[in-house]
Amino acid sequence: MPVSAPYDVYGRYPMKLVIAAVPRLLGRDGAFWFTVSVIASLVLALADYAVAIFIEALLKAIDLAPPGARVAGWLDDWNPGAVELLGLLALVGVLRGLSQFGQFQGNDLVHEVVNSRLRLLSAYDVLKNPAGKFVSAADTNLKVGEIFPKVGLFMFYSVTVVAMGIQCVVYLAAMLYTAWQEAIIGIVGAGVIGLIVLRINRSVRHAASGIPEEQKGLVTGIQRTADNWMLVRAFRTAGREHDALVRRSLNYYRQFVRAKTLGNVGAVVPIVMSVFLLVAIIFGSMEWFGTPGLSLVALVYLFARFSMTAGRVAKGFGLVSSMSAHFRLAAEYVARFDRDEIDKAATPLRGISALGSGTSSAGPPSLPRDRQISEEGPPEIVVDNAAFSHAATGPLILDGASLYANPGEQVGIVGSSGSGKSTLLGLMFGVFRPDKGSVRIAGWEPDAYFREYPERLGYVGADPFLVEGTIKDNLDYGSHVEHTSEEYREVLRSVHLLDDVDALQDGLDYRIEESGEGLSAGQKQRLSLARSLLRKPKVMILDEVASNLDSAMENEIALLLEQLKGRCTVVIVSHRSGILRFADRVYELTAARKLRQIETDLAHA
């Protein structure tokens, strides 16, 4: 169940949601690289302290320090020669290089691990989630294209803030040890700067809180108008739709600019204020504290490193704040799944090493080609008082729907757009499961009936689904059995497509694009129909198969379906009566979300 919680106007969310979401987003790989980044940052800060010691020792060795000057207190008696100093510098350089590599590698891989886990979880949700609930294509596109990349960056900068925050603590500790009075000034000043940055980033969260909603409206609006551009032009509503998209785009732009500007201000404030803070530290040391010159030089170096790192922390914190609303959405999304489901979805990542070598557990799809088509007769279909909703607390799409089809019969389903016809079909072939009531095919649950012999089901939708490849590849799509050349030709002949294929230069080996470019709308739909018939299905489901075809092609399909009577049970969803004229009974989905049988004369009209 999703975690629900109130969010204030600044986009803040309960800590329990953050605590639950972070390990789910990171997984073991992400947690490992998070740890690597933190450890590397700690080593880097210690290496910078070693550089400060080197500077003191170098100044003393070349007689730029007053007699009796001490090096780092606890190294008071250390008088290194040139070789030792150069060796120390080389060692520190190696340590800094390795630690920076670890920091960069850790941050980058946390970013990509989180992004990849979310993409894989989305793929699992769409294709393999056993819950079998509807997943919106627009929402999926928004998540994968907009939300998830921002969440990956959110985690990237979160690691940066944590790791470099640890660096800042180490720098402050080294400053306290080197010159504690000046360090106190630095700590107080850093605290003031931090409060200012926190205040700025609160405004950043507020400014960015509405960005995901504007993104969603923009993406879904563009997709909706692109899918229906002809209708929009025909109804002369292009101006209105354009104004709505422009408004969404400008709202997104305004909020983005405000959030980025405030975030950049928050990043620059520590840099500017640190200069004045450094002036105060040096003034206090020279006028009040009398700190030895070597210690002051080391302190100035450490403070410079502290200031630069604190600036990067402030910059990262601003970016984290600007993407907090995206993280909130991802946290709500992953809360829908238990840890086992998330780990199962992310399993393919485990075969990839840190260098990108190896293979994932998800190889190219392979299908057994030696199975036999089930030879039993067509089944009966019984939908008994089925109720269904796409969300646990959402409205019912079906409410007490009942339908019956005898073995080998043809049943039609009609209803207004959005009444739940396609959802009912999803229940019939086991993609969805009813919340109440039951759906049975030959006494079996649909998923179980089709699982052993997928060839039992044939399906053709309104939009032909084609894959990039040959005509033969498209006929074979989803098939688990071998077919002879004559079987291909026979099924193409049955849908009046054989002459067209024979006229192509390569025949069955003619290559088409995924969009079906090179084939007419009727040819693409007939190819989809031939693919289903090749399976010799026991159940054939047609969902608005004639919606994009002319009356002649609709009549051809109706005659073909008549020949299937007794060979398979056919369910036809259509708003056109021509394709229903041979149906044994027709059901209408009513406004009450139920099915009622209507006079079959309507089908024969």
mmCIF file of C-alpha atoms in Angstrom, residues 337-587:
data_model
loop_
_atom_site.group_PDB
_atom_site.id
_atom_site.type_symbol
_atom_site.label_atom_id
_atom_site.label_comp_id
_atom_site.label_asym_id
_atom_site.label_seq_id
_atom_site.Cartn_x
_atom_site.Cartn_y
_atom_site.Cartn_z
ATOM 1 C CA PHE A 337 6.382 -2.349 -3.522
ATOM 2 C CA ASP A 338 7.858 -4.528 -0.820
ATOM 3 C CA ARG A 339 11.620 -5.021 -0.624
ATOM 4 C CA ASP A 340 11.484 -8.460 -2.285
ATOM 5 C CA GLU A 341 9.695 -7.044 -5.331
ATOM 6 C CA ILE A 342 12.232 -4.235 -5.665
ATOM 7 C CA ASP A 343 15.157 -6.650 -5.337
ATOM 8 C CA LYS A 344 13.564 -8.947 -7.899
ATOM 9 C CA ALA A 345 13.128 -6.072 -10.336
ATOM 10 C CA ALA A 346 16.749 -4.938 -9.821
ATOM 11 C CA THR A 347 18.291 -8.424 -10.132
ATOM 12 C CA PRO A 348 19.769 -7.778 -13.630
ATOM 13 C CA LEU A 349 22.137 -5.156 -12.149
ATOM 14 C CA ARG A 350 24.031 -7.738 -10.124
ATOM 15 C CA GLY A 351 26.011 -9.102 -13.052
ATOM 16 C CA ILE A 352 27.630 -5.728 -13.882
ATOM 17 C CA SER A 353 31.026 -4.938 -12.331
ATOM 18 C CA ALA A 354 32.341 -1.494 -11.342
ATOM 19 C CA LEU A 355 34.180 -1.346 -14.673
ATOM 20 C CA GLY A 356 31.020 -2.113 -16.615
ATOM 21 C CA SER A 357 32.134 -5.609 -17.564
ATOM 22 C CA GLY A 358 30.226 -8.833 -17.159
ATOM 23 C CA THR A 359 26.717 -9.728 -18.223
ATOM 24 C CA SER A 360 23.446 -9.165 -16.507
ATOM 25 C CA SER A 361 21.087 -11.959 -15.599
ATOM 26 C CA ALA A 362 18.605 -10.660 -18.155
ATOM 27 C CA GLY A 363 19.828 -11.987 -21.474
ATOM 28 C CA PRO A 364 18.107 -11.721 -24.833
ATOM 29 C CA PRO A 365 14.678 -13.332 -24.909
ATOM 30 C CA SER A 366 14.551 -16.906 -26.028
ATOM 31 C CA LEU A 367 11.489 -18.992 -26.693
ATOM 32 C CA PRO A 368 11.144 -22.751 -26.798
ATOM 33 C CA ARG A 369 10.275 -23.800 -30.341
ATOM 34 C CA ASP A 370 9.455 -27.458 -29.859
ATOM 35 C CA ARG A 371 6.091 -27.289 -28.109
ATOM 36 C CA GLN A 372 2.865 -28.579 -29.566
ATOM 37 C CA ILE A 373 -0.307 -26.570 -29.827
ATOM 38 C CA SER A 374 -2.964 -27.704 -27.394
ATOM 39 C CA GLU A 375 -5.561 -29.780 -29.275
ATOM 40 C CA GLU A 376 -8.591 -29.498 -26.985
ATOM 41 C CA GLY A 377 -11.691 -27.713 -28.218
ATOM 42 C CA PRO A 378 -12.712 -24.099 -27.629
ATOM 43 C CA PRO A 379 -13.623 -23.230 -24.009
ATOM 44 C CA GLU A 380 -16.595 -21.576 -22.420
ATOM 45 C CA ILE A 381 -16.042 -18.112 -20.879
ATOM 46 C CA VAL A 382 -17.870 -17.117 -17.704
ATOM 47 C CA VAL A 383 -17.636 -13.662 -16.114
ATOM 48 C CA ASP A 384 -19.554 -13.796 -12.843
ATOM 49 C CA ASN A 385 -20.379 -10.571 -10.978
ATOM 50 C CA ALA A 386 -16.871 -9.173 -11.550
ATOM 51 C CA ALA A 387 -15.793 -5.878 -10.003
ATOM 52 C CA PHE A 388 -12.513 -4.152 -10.703
ATOM 53 C CA SER A 389 -10.657 -0.927 -9.929
ATOM 54 C CA HIS A 390 -7.224 0.144 -11.152
ATOM 55 C CA ALA A 391 -6.329 1.562 -7.726
ATOM 56 C CA ALA A 392 -7.071 0.321 -4.233
ATOM 57 C CA THR A 393 -9.074 3.437 -3.420
ATOM 58 C CA GLY A 394 -9.992 4.433 -6.982
ATOM 59 C CA PRO A 395 -13.371 4.328 -8.710
ATOM 60 C CA LEU A 396 -14.747 1.016 -9.931
ATOM 61 C CA ILE A 397 -14.276 0.403 -13.648
ATOM 62 C CA LEU A 398 -16.567 -2.654 -13.459
ATOM 63 C CA ASP A 399 -19.143 -3.316 -10.779
ATOM 64 C CA GLY A 400 -20.953 -6.648 -10.856
ATOM 65 C CA ALA A 401 -20.395 -7.419 -14.545
ATOM 66 C CA SER A 402 -21.534 -10.840 -15.799
ATOM 67 C CA LEU A 403 -21.119 -12.485 -19.222
ATOM 68 C CA TYR A 404 -21.348 -15.978 -20.688
ATOM 69 C CA ALA A 405 -19.999 -17.459 -23.939
ATOM 70 C CA ASN A 406 -20.558 -21.093 -24.933
ATOM 71 C CA PRO A 407 -17.617 -23.007 -26.448
ATOM 72 C CA GLY A 408 -17.074 -21.839 -30.028
ATOM 73 C CA GLU A 409 -19.547 -18.942 -29.821
ATOM 74 C CA GLN A 410 -18.969 -15.334 -30.726
ATOM 75 C CA VAL A 411 -19.854 -12.681 -28.168
ATOM 76 C CA GLY A 412 -19.897 -8.948 -28.816
ATOM 77 C CA ILE A 413 -19.327 -6.187 -26.268
ATOM 78 C CA VAL A 414 -20.403 -2.601 -26.917
ATOM 79 C CA GLY A 415 -20.373 0.527 -24.800
ATOM 80 C CA SER A 416 -19.336 4.133 -24.760
ATOM 81 C CA SER A 417 -15.702 5.168 -24.776
ATOM 82 C CA GLY A 418 -14.158 4.756 -21.328
ATOM 83 C CA SER A 419 -16.922 2.467 -20.094
ATOM 84 C CA GLY A 420 -14.474 -0.342 -19.243
ATOM 85 C CA LYS A 421 -14.572 -2.562 -22.326
ATOM 86 C CA SER A 422 -10.788 -2.962 -22.611
ATOM 87 C CA THR A 423 -10.540 -3.541 -18.858
ATOM 88 C CA LEU A 424 -13.067 -6.370 -19.178
ATOM 89 C CA LEU A 425 -10.890 -7.927 -21.890
ATOM 90 C CA GLY A 426 -7.879 -7.622 -19.594
ATOM 91 C CA LEU A 427 -9.763 -9.686 -17.016
ATOM 92 C CA MET A 428 -10.563 -12.306 -19.647
ATOM 93 C CA PHE A 429 -6.976 -12.969 -20.632
ATOM 94 C CA GLY A 430 -5.550 -12.714 -17.142
ATOM 95 C CA VAL A 431 -3.728 -9.384 -17.297
ATOM 96 C CA PHE A 432 -5.994 -8.061 -14.529
ATOM 97 C CA ARG A 433 -7.610 -9.914 -11.651
ATOM 98 C CA PRO A 434 -11.085 -9.044 -10.416
ATOM 99 C CA ASP A 435 -11.350 -7.406 -7.015
ATOM 100 C CA LYS A 436 -14.632 -9.233 -6.536
ATOM 101 C CA GLY A 437 -16.450 -11.958 -8.429
ATOM 102 C CA SER A 438 -14.669 -14.280 -10.834
ATOM 103 C CA VAL A 439 -13.645 -14.864 -14.424
ATOM 104 C CA ARG A 440 -13.273 -18.454 -15.655
ATOM 105 C CA ILE A 441 -12.224 -19.975 -18.971
ATOM 106 C CA ALA A 442 -13.033 -23.689 -19.190
ATOM 107 C CA GLY A 443 -13.327 -23.562 -15.399
ATOM 108 C CA TRP A 444 -9.804 -22.139 -15.002
ATOM 109 C CA GLU A 445 -8.612 -18.691 -13.994
ATOM 110 C CA PRO A 446 -7.523 -17.013 -17.262
ATOM 111 C CA ASP A 447 -3.881 -16.642 -16.208
ATOM 112 C CA ALA A 448 -3.635 -20.350 -15.422
ATOM 113 C CA TYR A 449 -5.505 -21.364 -18.591
ATOM 114 C CA PHE A 450 -3.167 -19.443 -20.894
ATOM 115 C CA ARG A 451 0.073 -19.941 -18.942
ATOM 116 C CA GLU A 452 0.784 -23.512 -20.042
ATOM 117 C CA TYR A 453 -0.286 -22.962 -23.644
ATOM 118 C CA PRO A 454 0.033 -19.273 -24.586
ATOM 119 C CA GLU A 455 -1.054 -20.224 -28.111
ATOM 120 C CA ARG A 456 -4.579 -20.702 -26.802
ATOM 121 C CA LEU A 457 -5.056 -16.930 -26.954
ATOM 122 C CA GLY A 458 -5.249 -14.745 -30.049
ATOM 123 C CA TYR A 459 -5.518 -10.987 -29.673
ATOM 124 C CA VAL A 460 -5.795 -8.096 -32.123
ATOM 125 C CA GLY A 461 -6.190 -4.480 -31.006
ATOM 126 C CA ALA A 462 -7.219 -1.276 -32.740
ATOM 127 C CA ASP A 463 -3.604 -0.261 -33.409
ATOM 128 C CA PRO A 464 -1.544 -2.982 -35.119
ATOM 129 C CA PHE A 465 1.407 -3.999 -32.956
ATOM 130 C CA LEU A 466 4.382 -4.680 -35.201
ATOM 131 C CA VAL A 467 8.056 -5.257 -34.442
ATOM 132 C CA GLU A 468 11.085 -4.249 -36.447
ATOM 133 C CA GLY A 469 11.998 -7.226 -38.607
ATOM 134 C CA THR A 470 10.633 -9.334 -41.427
ATOM 135 C CA ILE A 471 7.053 -10.298 -42.224
ATOM 136 C CA LYS A 472 7.926 -13.743 -40.882
ATOM 137 C CA ASP A 473 9.334 -12.236 -37.659
ATOM 138 C CA ASN A 474 6.051 -10.438 -37.101
ATOM 139 C CA LEU A 475 4.015 -13.580 -37.728
ATOM 140 C CA ASP A 476 6.236 -15.464 -35.256
ATOM 141 C CA TYR A 477 6.050 -12.790 -32.551
ATOM 142 C CA GLY A 478 4.982 -14.437 -29.281
ATOM 143 C CA SER A 479 4.806 -17.902 -30.850
ATOM 144 C CA HIS A 480 6.275 -20.909 -29.040
ATOM 145 C CA VAL A 481 6.050 -23.410 -31.889
ATOM 146 C CA GLU A 482 7.675 -23.937 -35.264
ATOM 147 C CA HIS A 483 5.635 -23.188 -38.380
ATOM 148 C CA THR A 484 6.084 -24.407 -41.928
ATOM 149 C CA SER A 485 6.287 -22.165 -44.959
ATOM 150 C CA GLU A 486 2.901 -23.482 -46.071
ATOM 151 C CA GLU A 487 1.341 -22.525 -42.716
ATOM 152 C CA TYR A 488 2.573 -18.955 -43.154
ATOM 153 C CA ARG A 489 1.148 -18.812 -46.669
ATOM 154 C CA GLU A 490 -2.150 -20.347 -45.660
ATOM 155 C CA VAL A 491 -2.757 -17.894 -42.832
ATOM 156 C CA LEU A 492 -1.798 -14.962 -45.069
ATOM 157 C CA ARG A 493 -4.203 -16.290 -47.696
ATOM 158 C CA SER A 494 -7.008 -16.476 -45.122
ATOM 159 C CA VAL A 495 -6.700 -12.735 -44.396
ATOM 160 C CA HIS A 496 -6.284 -11.827 -48.092
ATOM 161 C CA LEU A 497 -2.673 -10.735 -47.617
ATOM 162 C CA LEU A 498 -0.786 -13.459 -49.499
ATOM 163 C CA ASP A 499 -0.862 -11.716 -52.875
ATOM 164 C CA ASP A 500 0.470 -8.521 -51.291
ATOM 165 C CA VAL A 501 3.335 -10.387 -49.596
ATOM 166 C CA ASP A 502 4.191 -12.317 -52.769
ATOM 167 C CA ALA A 503 4.385 -8.998 -54.617
ATOM 168 C CA LEU A 504 7.111 -7.777 -52.253
ATOM 169 C CA GLN A 505 10.689 -8.256 -53.388
ATOM 170 C CA ASP A 506 11.669 -10.471 -50.431
ATOM 171 C CA GLY A 507 8.270 -12.005 -49.677
ATOM 172 C CA LEU A 508 8.161 -13.298 -46.112
ATOM 173 C CA ASP A 509 11.666 -11.904 -45.579
ATOM 174 C CA TYR A 510 10.590 -8.361 -46.443
ATOM 175 C CA ARG A 511 11.743 -6.089 -43.601
ATOM 176 C CA ILE A 512 9.461 -3.513 -42.046
ATOM 177 C CA GLU A 513 10.013 -0.870 -39.401
ATOM 178 C CA GLU A 514 8.427 -1.063 -35.975
ATOM 179 C CA SER A 515 5.907 1.541 -37.128
ATOM 180 C CA GLY A 516 4.971 -0.696 -40.062
ATOM 181 C CA GLU A 517 6.208 1.844 -42.573
ATOM 182 C CA GLY A 518 5.771 0.493 -46.096
ATOM 183 C CA LEU A 519 2.437 -1.201 -45.338
ATOM 184 C CA SER A 520 -1.023 0.322 -45.538
ATOM 185 C CA ALA A 521 -3.295 0.501 -42.491
ATOM 186 C CA GLY A 522 -5.344 -2.420 -43.793
ATOM 187 C CA GLN A 523 -2.230 -4.511 -44.493
ATOM 188 C CA LYS A 524 -0.872 -3.887 -41.006
ATOM 189 C CA GLN A 525 -4.146 -4.884 -39.379
ATOM 190 C CA ARG A 526 -4.452 -8.011 -41.518
ATOM 191 C CA LEU A 527 -0.876 -8.944 -40.626
ATOM 192 C CA SER A 528 -1.765 -8.621 -36.938
ATOM 193 C CA LEU A 529 -4.849 -10.759 -37.492
ATOM 194 C CA ALA A 530 -2.799 -13.370 -39.381
ATOM 195 C CA ARG A 531 -0.356 -13.554 -36.469
ATOM 196 C CA SER A 532 -3.172 -14.415 -34.075
ATOM 197 C CA LEU A 533 -4.713 -16.969 -36.458
ATOM 198 C CA LEU A 534 -1.335 -18.675 -36.939
ATOM 199 C CA ARG A 535 -1.417 -19.594 -33.255
ATOM 200 C CA LYS A 536 -4.604 -21.648 -33.873
ATOM 201 C CA PRO A 537 -6.130 -20.012 -30.793
ATOM 202 C CA LYS A 538 -8.894 -21.433 -28.641
ATOM 203 C CA VAL A 539 -9.919 -17.917 -27.576
ATOM 204 C CA MET A 540 -9.803 -14.964 -29.971
ATOM 205 C CA ILE A 541 -10.204 -11.460 -28.563
ATOM 206 C CA LEU A 542 -10.663 -8.511 -30.898
ATOM 207 C CA ASP A 543 -10.563 -5.016 -29.399
ATOM 208 C CA GLU A 544 -11.893 -2.378 -31.812
ATOM 209 C CA VAL A 545 -10.089 -4.233 -34.590
ATOM 210 C CA ALA A 546 -12.083 -2.475 -37.337
ATOM 211 C CA SER A 547 -11.981 1.040 -35.892
ATOM 212 C CA ASN A 548 -9.357 2.256 -38.380
ATOM 213 C CA LEU A 549 -10.532 0.214 -41.384
ATOM 214 C CA ASP A 550 -13.005 0.872 -44.152
ATOM 215 C CA SER A 551 -16.331 -0.951 -44.473
ATOM 216 C CA ALA A 552 -14.990 -3.400 -47.073
ATOM 217 C CA MET A 553 -12.181 -4.542 -44.792
ATOM 218 C CA GLU A 554 -14.590 -4.704 -41.860
ATOM 219 C CA ASN A 555 -16.828 -7.001 -43.897
ATOM 220 C CA GLU A 556 -13.868 -9.236 -44.786
ATOM 221 C CA ILE A 557 -12.973 -9.625 -41.120
ATOM 222 C CA ALA A 558 -16.586 -10.369 -40.186
ATOM 223 C CA LEU A 559 -16.720 -13.139 -42.834
ATOM 224 C CA LEU A 560 -13.426 -14.541 -41.593
ATOM 225 C CA LEU A 561 -14.738 -14.596 -38.019
ATOM 226 C CA GLU A 562 -17.822 -16.478 -39.200
ATOM 227 C CA GLN A 563 -15.504 -19.246 -40.415
ATOM 228 C CA LEU A 564 -14.005 -19.484 -36.913
ATOM 229 C CA LYS A 565 -17.315 -20.449 -35.302
ATOM 230 C CA GLY A 566 -16.986 -23.726 -33.481
ATOM 231 C CA ARG A 567 -13.182 -23.638 -33.801
ATOM 232 C CA CYS A 568 -12.544 -20.994 -31.135
ATOM 233 C CA THR A 569 -14.502 -18.799 -28.761
ATOM 234 C CA VAL A 570 -14.458 -15.211 -29.991
ATOM 235 C CA VAL A 571 -14.994 -12.015 -27.988
ATOM 236 C CA ILE A 572 -15.386 -8.849 -30.060
ATOM 237 C CA VAL A 573 -15.319 -5.326 -28.666
ATOM 238 C CA SER A 574 -16.499 -2.811 -31.218
ATOM 239 C CA HIS A 575 -18.568 0.305 -31.659
ATOM 240 C CA ARG A 576 -19.262 -0.696 -35.287
ATOM 241 C CA SER A 577 -22.169 -3.061 -35.880
ATOM 242 C CA GLY A 578 -20.831 -4.583 -39.110
ATOM 243 C CA ILE A 579 -18.204 -6.727 -37.437
ATOM 244 C CA LEU A 580 -20.770 -7.966 -34.893
ATOM 245 C CA ARG A 581 -23.292 -9.252 -37.379
ATOM 246 C CA PHE A 582 -22.415 -12.928 -36.808
ATOM 247 C CA ALA A 583 -22.240 -12.632 -32.992
ATOM 248 C CA ASP A 584 -24.398 -15.093 -31.042
ATOM 249 C CA ARG A 585 -25.097 -12.507 -28.369
ATOM 250 C CA VAL A 586 -24.120 -8.938 -27.638
ATOM 251 C CA TYR A 587 -23.585 -7.309 -24.234
#
